[in-house]
Amino acid sequence: MATAGGGSVAGPGSRSFLRLLPFCVLLAGLCKGNSVERKIYIPLNKTAPCVRLLNATHQIGCQSSVSGDTGVIHVVEKEEDLQWVLTDGPNPPYMVLLEGTLFTRNLMEKLKGRTGRIAGLAVSLAKPSPTSGFSPSVQCPNDGFGIYSDSYGPEFAHCREILWNSLGNGLAYEDFSFPIFLLEDEDETNIIKQCYRDHNLSQNGSAPAFPLCAMQLFSHMHAVISTVTCMRRSSIQSTFSINPEIVCDPLSDYNVWSMLKPINTSGTLEPGDRVVVAATRLDSRSFFWNVAPGAESAVASFVTQLAAAEALQKAPDVTTLPRNVMFVFFQGETFDYIGSSRMVYDMEKGKFPVQLENIDSFVELGQVALRNSLALWMHTDPMSQKNETVHNQVEELLTTLEKSGAGVPTVVLRRPNQTQPLPPSSLQRFLRARNISGVVLADHSTVFHNHYYQSVYDTAENINVSYPEWQSPEEDLNFVTDTAKALADVATVLSRALYQLAGGTNFSNTIQADPKTVTRLLYGFLVRANNSWFQSILRQDLRSYLGKCFVWVETLNQGKGEMTSAPCCGLSSMQLYEYAWVQGPLNPNETDRLPRCVRSTARLARALSPAFELRQWGSTEYSTWTESRWKDIRARIFLIASKELEFITLMVGFGILVFSLVVTYCINAKADVLFIAPREPGSVSY
């Protein structure tokens, strides 16, 4: 722009460019931010956090601060190594890498008391599993939510007579103010240890030189205090906010149930219809989120029940038995009997096809994979048997089981002391509502044989499931282990007993569970879910789960067709059966499968505690467990500089910023002098 005197100044565009110059430099740096981050941080991708759970009165679990917690890594391989973390180390807070064998209550109490020096904890898996056992659960599981209380069977309440889980240290029910992660991958653990050896090892007791290897853990939880508090906050948000921020969710899933003979699920059974219930649990847990193998505590029992259902369904006269059999697989039993209490509630309210008065007898499978001397123990409730009618029914039930076991020499049915209470079991929730004839079958007479109850070590190895090293995965799938044979024998006893309890008399001795079915189920649930057999019995849309299976299926005479989500039958029988297309086996010498339609009586029923339907978040009658929500869970390691160097770097950076601002201001103020545009050539007059 020309001035009156013929000079020129910088236009508005030049000034705008100068103001944007620092931001352009910043954006240029951000363009390479991802590559810089990759050079600084090493992410840990195979970890499992401890998360926060809440009930009516407490919060348990772990969490980090909002921005994550960072600490200098210190490897603790023996208890003496803690001295550096707790007192001697000059660079707190520390992130402790703890050997799995040292993850005990006593050591955790020491760390819990020194939160100022502890930033968090990373636990490596112990290999082999701790020989002394490890159970982070409590010694009296589900205390207060079973049948025994201070007003009913007080001598049995709070496990006064038997501490069923005697090795339980209760760690999973403590509240920790720092994050705790499980390192699932041995290679990542070795990377952390190498970083520690390269940078953090002290020489002759002196402080190690910077830079130091550090770890950062992110696991901030949104819910606090209790279920009552978090559900109230979530409810207020849902009521008054357009975009509500829910801070916790009730623990819930689905029970799986199936009838031996199909029933119309649109109504309820007649009062005179009698049903024998065969029950077990599906769930387990551990200290760490989403890592709950549950080999002995859950898998062995529900696999045994599946094999028993398959064997019983093959009996020739199964459709003419006087009584029906209902197979039930409960979810959420670990958390104060969520699944069983919900089914009892639905039965009482008429929301379930089977009513409590329809139940003729109740047979439950507890932990059954670790039998000693071939014994399978039949646990009953002494309180309900004070009623003479119930006592006689229980005696008939036990006699039937003993007769069923007589033809299986590898299973010896035994009775514990008749004054002994029931172990933790779903049957207790049914007995709270009605006196019924019931028994719990288990491998233990008193305390659990399972030394890894509800822990990460309750794996295939815990129940002695192993395979020859030279075999391929497909060979492992069909390799019948000794454990599979033993569980198949238990399944045979169970299926024969259920047959007789349902009124069968002609074919009891011919009913036999298939060890191959058992071994395939054990392999799929404990070793490798993504196997050819599981793939063949799943719907296409469930391939990612590779964990859902049918109690039994009947193949219909359908031709090969496309896999669709539409039912593969007429609507007339939809209230009797469930129908679905499954992927089917592979074509011989081909890569495509032979899809087929399967018919099953297996159905789902919601396993959500009645406390949340009734909005009784502080209930002492029903489970109130919730899980906190979170936004970010991750872990990474990197090198950190000393505090002094960080301060100097900050000051230098701040100085450069101030200097750049001053220079920018000065250049902008003198722009009319520094940036003179060349004068445009004008017309020359003579």
XYZ file of C-alpha atoms in Angstrom:
686
model
C 0.000 0.000 0.000
C 1.485 3.372 -1.116
C 1.755 6.251 1.316
C 1.252 9.930 0.565
C 4.975 10.420 0.544
C 5.464 7.719 -1.979
C 6.844 5.128 0.557
C 5.306 1.736 1.396
C 4.570 -0.404 4.514
C 3.851 -4.097 5.106
C 0.240 -4.953 4.335
C -2.201 -6.802 6.629
C -1.273 -10.129 5.042
C 2.344 -9.750 6.110
C 1.379 -8.961 9.705
C -1.003 -11.968 9.820
C 1.744 -14.230 8.560
C 4.067 -13.028 11.291
C 1.465 -13.681 13.980
C 0.883 -17.197 12.632
C 4.574 -18.031 12.321
C 4.926 -19.605 15.815
C 1.818 -21.695 15.241
C 3.134 -22.886 11.877
C 6.318 -24.032 13.578
C 4.230 -25.826 16.242
C 2.098 -27.578 13.621
C 5.208 -28.647 11.766
C 6.422 -30.278 14.965
C 3.113 -32.010 15.537
C 3.272 -33.580 12.102
C 6.172 -35.682 13.335
C 4.765 -36.151 16.864
C 3.762 -39.765 16.358
C 7.196 -40.841 15.185
C 8.803 -39.018 18.093
C 6.458 -40.746 20.529
C 7.373 -44.126 19.103
C 11.032 -43.342 19.665
C 10.426 -42.311 23.278
C 7.912 -44.875 24.525
C 7.716 -48.670 24.379
C 4.056 -49.726 24.781
C 3.219 -52.846 26.778
C 0.412 -54.473 24.839
C -0.153 -57.703 26.757
C -1.151 -56.555 30.206
C -4.223 -56.928 32.410
C -5.166 -54.269 34.972
C -6.721 -54.503 38.376
C -9.943 -52.479 38.091
C -12.400 -51.073 40.613
C -15.517 -52.958 41.712
C -18.118 -51.705 44.150
C -20.907 -53.132 46.271
C -23.453 -51.661 48.656
C -20.844 -50.607 51.197
C -17.333 -50.741 49.728
C -15.046 -50.187 46.797
C -12.331 -52.707 45.970
C -9.614 -52.944 43.347
C -7.123 -50.416 42.022
C -6.793 -47.210 40.037
C -4.258 -44.674 38.816
C -4.459 -40.896 38.888
C -6.290 -39.129 36.053
C -3.109 -38.607 34.010
C -1.585 -41.984 34.889
C 1.119 -42.795 37.440
C 4.828 -42.803 36.607
C 7.693 -44.245 38.599
C 11.258 -45.464 38.284
C 11.282 -49.215 37.708
C 12.716 -51.423 40.440
C 12.715 -55.207 40.061
C 11.848 -57.095 43.240
C 12.893 -60.743 42.956
C 13.205 -61.390 46.688
C 11.679 -59.685 49.685
C 14.982 -58.017 50.646
C 14.828 -56.010 47.406
C 11.915 -54.046 48.869
C 14.296 -52.139 51.143
C 15.414 -49.994 48.207
C 11.816 -49.169 47.287
C 10.534 -48.474 50.790
C 13.454 -46.553 52.327
C 16.848 -46.517 50.560
C 16.078 -45.533 46.978
C 16.841 -41.838 46.240
C 14.435 -41.432 43.302
C 10.895 -42.174 44.455
C 8.177 -42.869 43.527
C 9.014 -46.358 42.271
C 7.175 -48.652 39.903
C 7.731 -52.129 41.320
C 8.158 -55.097 38.980
C 7.233 -57.936 41.293
C 7.878 -61.624 40.794
C 4.607 -63.564 40.913
C 5.689 -65.717 43.852
C 6.052 -62.578 46.007
C 2.534 -61.295 45.269
C 1.259 -62.038 48.769
C -0.920 -60.233 51.275
C 1.966 -59.526 53.674
C 4.069 -57.882 50.980
C 1.121 -55.929 49.603
C 0.364 -54.573 53.076
C 3.910 -53.187 53.219
C 3.498 -51.452 49.858
C 0.035 -50.203 50.732
C 1.401 -48.392 53.744
C 4.026 -46.471 51.745
C 1.979 -44.910 48.960
C 4.270 -41.884 48.821
C 7.099 -44.055 47.527
C 5.024 -46.429 45.407
C 3.691 -45.305 42.018
C 2.320 -48.683 41.016
C 2.956 -52.370 40.615
C 3.564 -54.684 37.665
C 3.285 -58.382 38.501
C 4.896 -61.072 36.355
C 3.330 -64.517 36.195
C 5.044 -67.133 38.339
C 6.193 -70.145 36.330
C 5.566 -72.743 37.570
C 2.561 -71.762 39.702
C 3.354 -71.072 43.395
C 3.719 -74.466 45.079
C 2.111 -73.217 48.289
C -0.991 -72.107 46.379
C -2.437 -68.659 45.735
C -6.038 -67.531 46.095
C -6.844 -63.784 46.181
C -10.438 -64.591 47.114
C -11.783 -64.647 50.675
C -11.868 -67.715 52.905
C -15.681 -67.673 53.061
C -16.931 -66.991 49.482
C -20.305 -65.236 49.099
C -20.635 -64.855 52.850
C -24.014 -63.431 53.845
C -25.790 -64.229 50.566
C -26.308 -67.960 50.980
C -28.817 -69.792 53.132
C -26.985 -69.518 56.449
C -27.238 -66.402 58.598
C -27.266 -65.339 62.221
C -31.000 -66.078 62.273
C -31.009 -69.312 60.233
C -28.355 -71.903 60.936
C -26.170 -69.505 62.939
C -23.715 -72.298 63.726
C -22.932 -72.459 59.991
C -23.052 -68.724 59.214
C -19.842 -66.941 58.157
C -18.151 -70.334 57.635
C -17.861 -70.850 61.382
C -17.578 -74.609 60.925
C -15.544 -74.826 57.701
C -13.420 -72.183 56.015
C -14.038 -73.555 52.549
C -11.275 -71.575 50.827
C -8.675 -71.875 53.569
C -5.871 -70.453 51.382
C -7.808 -67.289 50.535
C -5.858 -64.128 51.365
C -8.591 -61.646 50.402
C -6.336 -59.522 48.162
C -9.008 -59.288 45.464
C -11.352 -57.637 47.992
C -8.912 -54.917 49.126
C -8.804 -51.324 47.882
C -5.477 -50.049 46.511
C -4.817 -46.412 45.694
C -2.171 -47.199 43.060
C -2.422 -49.131 39.763
C -1.546 -52.830 39.614
C -1.058 -54.567 36.260
C -0.367 -58.170 35.303
C 2.369 -58.763 32.719
C 0.999 -61.622 30.630
C 3.816 -61.840 28.088
C 7.219 -63.143 29.123
C 8.979 -61.281 26.297
C 7.612 -57.926 27.478
C 8.674 -58.775 31.028
C 12.207 -59.471 29.798
C 12.277 -56.145 27.928
C 11.399 -54.313 31.153
C 14.045 -56.211 33.113
C 16.671 -55.477 30.473
C 15.812 -51.785 30.590
C 16.140 -51.950 34.382
C 19.547 -53.665 34.176
C 20.834 -51.176 31.599
C 19.819 -48.023 33.454
C 18.619 -48.577 37.028
C 21.038 -50.980 38.698
C 23.008 -49.266 41.427
C 26.748 -49.766 41.673
C 28.071 -50.610 45.126
C 24.961 -49.238 46.773
C 25.281 -45.818 45.134
C 22.438 -44.121 43.314
C 22.222 -45.029 39.601
C 22.963 -42.290 37.099
C 20.313 -40.701 34.932
C 18.582 -41.343 32.594
C 16.564 -44.011 34.408
C 14.081 -46.534 33.065
C 10.525 -45.701 34.130
C 7.037 -47.098 33.661
C 3.720 -45.310 33.313
C 0.383 -47.010 34.068
C -3.025 -45.605 33.123
C -6.118 -47.046 34.826
C -8.149 -44.178 36.255
C -11.589 -45.275 37.472
C -14.688 -43.040 37.387
C -16.711 -44.626 40.206
C -15.947 -44.170 43.898
C -17.155 -45.117 47.385
C -19.922 -47.673 46.746
C -22.606 -48.933 44.390
C -25.137 -46.709 46.129
C -23.072 -43.618 45.325
C -22.124 -44.476 41.751
C -25.605 -45.657 40.740
C -27.161 -42.515 42.218
C -24.740 -40.319 40.267
C -25.389 -42.271 37.073
C -29.138 -42.028 37.632
C -28.987 -38.252 38.105
C -26.889 -37.927 34.948
C -29.354 -40.040 32.964
C -32.293 -37.989 34.209
C -31.014 -34.454 33.711
C -28.221 -34.631 31.146
C -28.541 -34.823 27.386
C -25.218 -36.669 27.218
C -25.097 -38.544 30.531
C -21.764 -39.783 31.818
C -22.370 -43.160 33.429
C -19.714 -43.935 36.038
C -20.467 -47.603 36.782
C -22.411 -50.573 35.448
C -24.057 -53.486 37.272
C -22.296 -56.800 36.755
C -24.562 -58.819 34.483
C -24.612 -61.477 31.802
C -26.905 -64.338 30.824
C -27.733 -67.683 32.384
C -27.948 -70.545 29.899
C -30.747 -73.066 30.407
C -32.102 -75.946 28.414
C -34.848 -78.558 28.795
C -34.377 -82.235 28.004
C -37.880 -82.231 26.491
C -38.918 -78.962 24.827
C -41.473 -76.761 26.569
C -43.468 -73.770 25.411
C -41.528 -70.774 26.696
C -44.396 -68.349 26.161
C -46.124 -69.550 29.333
C -45.385 -71.436 32.537
C -45.548 -75.103 33.446
C -48.592 -76.544 35.159
C -48.230 -77.007 38.945
C -48.244 -80.781 38.509
C -45.331 -80.809 36.050
C -42.143 -82.024 37.732
C -38.638 -80.966 36.737
C -35.232 -82.240 37.844
C -32.676 -79.405 37.853
C -29.020 -80.024 36.975
C -27.017 -76.892 37.706
C -23.492 -75.536 37.660
C -21.734 -72.192 37.256
C -20.102 -70.594 34.215
C -18.082 -67.775 35.757
C -14.841 -67.311 37.599
C -12.601 -64.353 38.388
C -9.093 -63.387 39.459
C -7.347 -60.313 40.826
C -6.886 -58.995 37.278
C -9.585 -57.899 34.850
C -10.599 -60.343 32.128
C -8.055 -62.993 33.162
C -10.030 -65.767 34.820
C -9.205 -69.236 33.453
C -11.276 -70.946 36.200
C -10.233 -74.479 35.223
C -11.234 -76.159 38.496
C -13.618 -73.526 39.864
C -15.882 -73.457 36.781
C -14.728 -75.036 33.505
C -14.378 -78.644 34.674
C -17.877 -78.641 36.159
C -19.741 -77.061 33.243
C -17.846 -79.233 30.757
C -18.899 -82.286 32.783
C -22.511 -81.124 32.764
C -22.425 -80.551 28.996
C -21.125 -84.090 28.505
C -23.850 -85.432 30.806
C -26.512 -83.572 28.819
C -25.205 -85.035 25.570
C -25.187 -88.547 27.028
C -28.677 -88.264 28.518
C -30.174 -86.902 25.305
C -29.124 -90.108 23.502
C -31.269 -92.358 25.741
C -33.884 -94.088 23.537
C -36.870 -93.274 25.766
C -35.838 -89.741 26.687
C -38.986 -88.188 25.199
C -41.311 -90.373 27.277
C -39.787 -89.864 30.721
C -42.361 -88.891 33.382
C -40.323 -85.899 34.528
C -38.366 -83.313 32.567
C -34.742 -82.311 33.182
C -33.562 -78.703 33.118
C -29.866 -78.005 32.664
C -28.855 -74.607 34.034
C -25.520 -72.800 33.722
C -25.460 -69.816 36.063
C -23.508 -66.614 35.449
C -22.217 -64.261 38.149
C -22.178 -66.793 40.992
C -18.765 -65.530 42.077
C -20.340 -62.186 42.958
C -22.906 -63.184 45.577
C -24.942 -65.530 43.365
C -26.096 -63.061 40.695
C -27.377 -65.693 38.246
C -29.123 -68.057 40.649
C -30.712 -65.277 42.699
C -32.124 -63.745 39.509
C -33.577 -67.060 38.334
C -35.198 -67.650 41.745
C -36.583 -64.101 41.626
C -38.023 -64.640 38.138
C -39.551 -67.956 39.209
C -41.222 -66.312 42.192
C -42.608 -63.502 40.006
C -43.890 -65.866 37.309
C -41.391 -64.514 34.757
C -39.767 -67.876 34.053
C -41.413 -70.931 32.431
C -40.416 -73.197 35.351
C -41.731 -72.312 38.810
C -40.223 -73.210 42.168
C -43.052 -75.648 42.894
C -42.189 -77.535 39.692
C -38.727 -78.460 41.006
C -38.656 -82.118 42.045
C -34.952 -82.308 42.927
C -31.790 -80.285 42.422
C -28.348 -81.710 41.531
C -25.457 -79.267 41.350
C -21.898 -79.829 40.169
C -19.309 -77.975 42.210
C -15.555 -78.372 41.762
C -15.032 -81.911 40.467
C -11.655 -82.161 38.698
C -9.338 -82.791 41.668
C -10.753 -85.959 43.183
C -8.665 -87.924 45.668
C -9.027 -91.714 45.890
C -11.840 -91.651 43.287
C -14.209 -90.014 45.814
C -17.048 -87.740 44.740
C -18.698 -86.141 47.770
C -22.451 -85.549 48.068
C -23.077 -82.387 50.118
C -26.543 -81.680 51.514
C -28.120 -79.042 53.752
C -28.752 -80.119 57.372
C -31.178 -77.266 58.107
C -33.805 -78.068 55.467
C -33.610 -81.741 56.385
C -35.056 -81.002 59.798
C -38.283 -81.266 57.834
C -38.941 -85.018 57.698
C -40.431 -84.915 54.220
C -37.401 -83.108 52.811
C -35.080 -85.474 54.692
C -36.717 -88.502 53.092
C -36.546 -86.899 49.648
C -32.846 -86.142 50.116
C -32.211 -89.739 51.196
C -33.897 -90.975 48.021
C -31.792 -88.572 45.977
C -28.535 -89.769 47.567
C -29.529 -93.407 47.126
C -30.230 -92.810 43.443
C -26.811 -91.213 43.000
C -25.101 -94.096 44.773
C -26.872 -96.628 42.538
C -25.835 -94.633 39.469
C -22.230 -94.665 40.577
C -22.203 -98.403 41.260
C -21.682 -99.157 37.586
C -18.742 -96.727 37.251
C -15.797 -98.159 39.242
C -13.679 -95.008 38.871
C -16.205 -92.869 40.791
C -17.017 -93.590 44.438
C -19.972 -91.602 45.799
C -19.443 -90.689 49.448
C -21.413 -88.842 52.087
C -19.714 -86.260 54.312
C -20.814 -85.684 57.897
C -24.587 -85.151 57.758
C -24.318 -82.214 60.184
C -21.952 -80.424 57.827
C -23.257 -77.331 55.946
C -23.414 -76.875 52.198
C -20.332 -75.435 50.480
C -20.826 -72.170 48.554
C -23.302 -73.164 45.832
C -26.268 -71.993 43.765
C -28.462 -74.473 45.626
C -28.268 -72.192 48.657
C -30.216 -69.462 46.832
C -32.999 -71.912 45.954
C -33.154 -73.161 49.535
C -33.591 -69.583 50.732
C -36.849 -69.501 48.780
C -38.142 -73.051 49.234
C -37.204 -76.323 50.935
C -36.300 -78.684 48.090
C -34.415 -81.938 47.796
C -30.924 -80.975 46.667
C -27.309 -82.135 46.590
C -23.975 -80.592 45.578
C -21.402 -82.961 44.062
C -17.785 -81.953 44.688
C -14.278 -83.387 44.830
C -13.755 -82.126 48.399
C -15.336 -83.261 51.647
C -14.415 -80.136 53.612
C -11.998 -77.424 52.406
C -11.429 -76.892 48.677
C -8.789 -79.039 46.986
C -8.278 -76.135 44.606
C -5.191 -74.223 45.815
C -5.675 -71.548 43.145
C -9.350 -70.732 43.640
C -10.296 -67.591 41.662
C -6.725 -66.828 40.623
C -4.763 -66.548 37.388
C -3.150 -69.900 38.188
C -6.387 -71.904 38.017
C -5.371 -73.075 34.549
C -5.283 -76.323 32.590
C -2.137 -77.317 34.452
C -3.998 -77.035 37.762
C -6.323 -79.881 36.740
C -3.496 -81.865 35.108
C -4.487 -81.208 31.507
C -1.380 -81.413 29.326
C -0.429 -82.587 25.863
C 2.649 -84.175 24.233
C 4.953 -81.459 22.938
C 5.312 -83.024 19.494
C 1.591 -82.928 18.695
C -0.058 -80.389 16.424
C -2.975 -78.245 17.700
C -5.440 -80.442 15.795
C -3.987 -83.541 17.441
C -4.177 -81.865 20.852
C -7.861 -81.111 20.251
C -8.660 -84.818 19.932
C -6.123 -86.157 22.445
C -8.073 -87.720 25.325
C -6.310 -86.749 28.551
C -6.587 -88.580 31.860
C -8.535 -85.624 33.246
C -11.021 -85.860 30.374
C -11.531 -89.559 31.099
C -12.098 -88.865 34.808
C -14.598 -86.068 34.121
C -16.383 -88.228 31.539
C -16.874 -90.832 34.276
C -18.407 -88.188 36.543
C -20.624 -87.099 33.641
C -21.731 -90.715 33.174
C -22.737 -90.964 36.839
C -24.592 -87.648 36.624
C -26.455 -88.511 33.408
C -27.517 -91.911 34.755
C -28.720 -90.330 38.002
C -30.689 -87.689 36.107
C -32.235 -90.401 33.954
C -33.447 -92.273 37.030
C -34.574 -89.101 38.812
C -36.641 -88.270 35.710
C -38.367 -91.648 36.040
C -36.287 -93.712 33.613
C -35.733 -97.403 34.362
C -34.823 -99.278 31.163
C -31.611 -97.834 29.787
C -29.680 -96.455 32.752
C -26.656 -98.734 32.336
C -26.348 -97.941 28.626
C -25.951 -94.193 29.139
C -22.294 -93.268 28.717
C -20.594 -89.862 28.435
C -18.108 -89.416 25.598
C -14.501 -88.663 26.754
C -13.808 -87.154 23.313
C -16.493 -84.515 23.875
C -14.994 -83.715 27.276
C -11.435 -83.450 25.976
C -12.499 -81.177 23.100
C -14.403 -78.892 25.460
C -11.470 -78.711 27.903
C -9.086 -77.904 25.064
C -11.389 -75.227 23.672
C -12.104 -73.467 26.960
C -8.662 -73.783 28.572
C -6.074 -74.006 25.797
C -7.184 -72.779 22.368
C -10.668 -71.444 21.683
C -9.938 -70.859 18.017
C -9.988 -74.499 16.965
C -11.696 -76.381 14.150
C -14.391 -77.942 16.352
C -15.488 -74.702 17.989
C -15.478 -73.017 14.592
C -17.803 -75.686 13.181
C -20.494 -75.228 15.851
C -20.601 -71.434 15.877
C -22.634 -68.992 13.874
C -20.663 -66.853 11.473
C -21.358 -63.678 13.468
C -20.020 -65.267 16.685
C -16.617 -66.274 15.349
C -14.882 -63.517 17.284
C -16.130 -64.915 20.589
C -15.275 -68.581 20.071
C -16.684 -69.446 23.436
C -20.418 -70.003 22.945
C -21.551 -73.606 22.627
C -24.851 -75.429 22.580
C -25.934 -77.855 25.269
C -26.848 -80.167 22.414
C -28.055 -79.752 18.861
C -30.025 -81.741 16.371
C -29.071 -81.410 12.734
C -32.072 -80.820 10.496
C -32.369 -82.178 6.979
C -31.578 -78.853 5.395
C -29.584 -78.608 2.226
C -26.429 -76.576 1.964
C -27.333 -72.923 1.926
C -26.111 -69.462 2.673
C -25.333 -68.493 6.255
C -28.024 -66.042 7.289
C -29.344 -64.565 10.489
C -32.910 -65.577 9.607
C -34.400 -68.632 11.335
C -34.026 -71.838 9.330
C -37.444 -73.251 10.131
C -41.103 -72.362 10.202
C -42.435 -70.184 12.983
C -44.705 -72.906 14.375
C -42.034 -74.402 16.634
C -40.136 -71.241 17.547
C -41.536 -71.323 21.096
C -40.254 -74.868 21.585
C -36.789 -74.654 20.022
C -34.034 -72.233 19.076
C -32.770 -72.465 15.504
C -29.572 -71.131 14.010
C -27.249 -71.585 11.072
C -23.780 -72.698 12.173
C -20.618 -72.710 10.099
C -20.302 -76.498 10.020
C -17.197 -78.585 9.299
C -14.787 -77.936 6.463
C -15.378 -79.618 3.146
C -12.797 -82.376 2.606
C -9.780 -80.962 0.775
C -11.468 -77.554 0.510
C -11.419 -74.246 2.360
C -15.169 -73.613 2.501
C -17.505 -75.090 5.120
C -20.706 -77.089 5.040
C -23.157 -74.859 6.904
C -26.118 -76.474 8.610
C -29.160 -75.571 10.611
C -29.190 -76.680 14.230
C -32.134 -77.056 16.567
C -31.690 -76.676 20.310
C -33.679 -76.120 23.467
C -30.830 -73.999 24.885
C -31.942 -70.463 25.766
C -30.649 -67.404 27.572
C -32.065 -65.758 30.679
C -30.846 -62.427 32.021
C -28.382 -62.706 34.891
C -28.782 -59.255 36.443
C -29.226 -58.927 40.183
C -32.823 -58.107 41.203
C -31.375 -55.284 43.316
C -30.975 -53.181 40.165
C -34.438 -53.928 38.832
C -35.846 -52.955 42.231
C -33.428 -49.988 42.463
C -32.356 -51.249 45.886
C -28.691 -50.428 45.464
C -27.945 -50.921 49.144
C -29.644 -54.330 49.324
C -28.427 -57.019 51.695
C -30.733 -59.618 50.098
C -29.342 -59.478 46.565
C -25.947 -58.905 44.993
C -25.085 -55.232 44.446
C -21.771 -55.555 42.595
C -20.932 -52.961 39.954
C -17.870 -52.225 37.873
C -16.432 -48.759 37.436
C -16.114 -47.289 33.963
C -12.828 -45.962 32.618
C -11.557 -44.208 29.517
C -7.995 -45.412 29.106
C -6.084 -48.489 30.239
C -2.521 -48.859 28.995
C 1.078 -49.249 30.093
C 4.407 -48.113 28.672
C 8.086 -47.727 29.573
C 10.562 -44.968 28.696
C 13.684 -43.176 29.954
C 13.394 -40.187 32.263
C 15.979 -37.527 33.049
C 16.885 -36.166 36.478
C 14.682 -33.535 38.094
C 17.488 -31.011 37.720
C 17.858 -31.649 33.996
C 14.080 -31.536 33.565
C 14.040 -28.165 35.366
C 16.887 -26.817 33.265
C 15.194 -28.027 30.074
C 11.980 -26.363 31.159
C 13.719 -23.104 31.899
C 15.644 -23.150 28.617
C 12.440 -23.891 26.733
C 10.639 -21.120 28.586
C 13.508 -18.741 27.821
C 13.410 -19.610 24.140
C 9.662 -19.033 24.140
C 10.045 -15.605 25.759
C 12.888 -14.716 23.400
C 10.849 -15.767 20.343
C 7.888 -13.711 21.537
C 10.109 -10.637 22.044
C 11.741 -11.063 18.638
C 8.351 -11.546 17.000
C 7.019 -8.396 18.705
C 10.021 -6.329 17.653
C 9.867 -7.541 14.063
C 6.163 -6.828 13.955
C 6.657 -3.324 15.389
C 9.375 -2.461 12.820
C 7.757 -4.216 9.930
C 7.319 -0.946 8.006
C 11.085 -0.488 8.087
C 12.225 -4.085 7.684
C 9.821 -5.054 4.946
C 9.867 -2.299 2.266
C 8.088 -3.255 -0.877
C 9.834 -2.192 -4.107
C 8.278 0.931 -5.670
C 6.181 0.248 -8.703
C 7.607 1.854 -11.848
C 5.471 4.862 -12.850
C 5.188 6.870 -16.019
C 8.116 9.188 -16.761
C 7.318 12.713 -18.018
C 9.738 14.956 -19.847
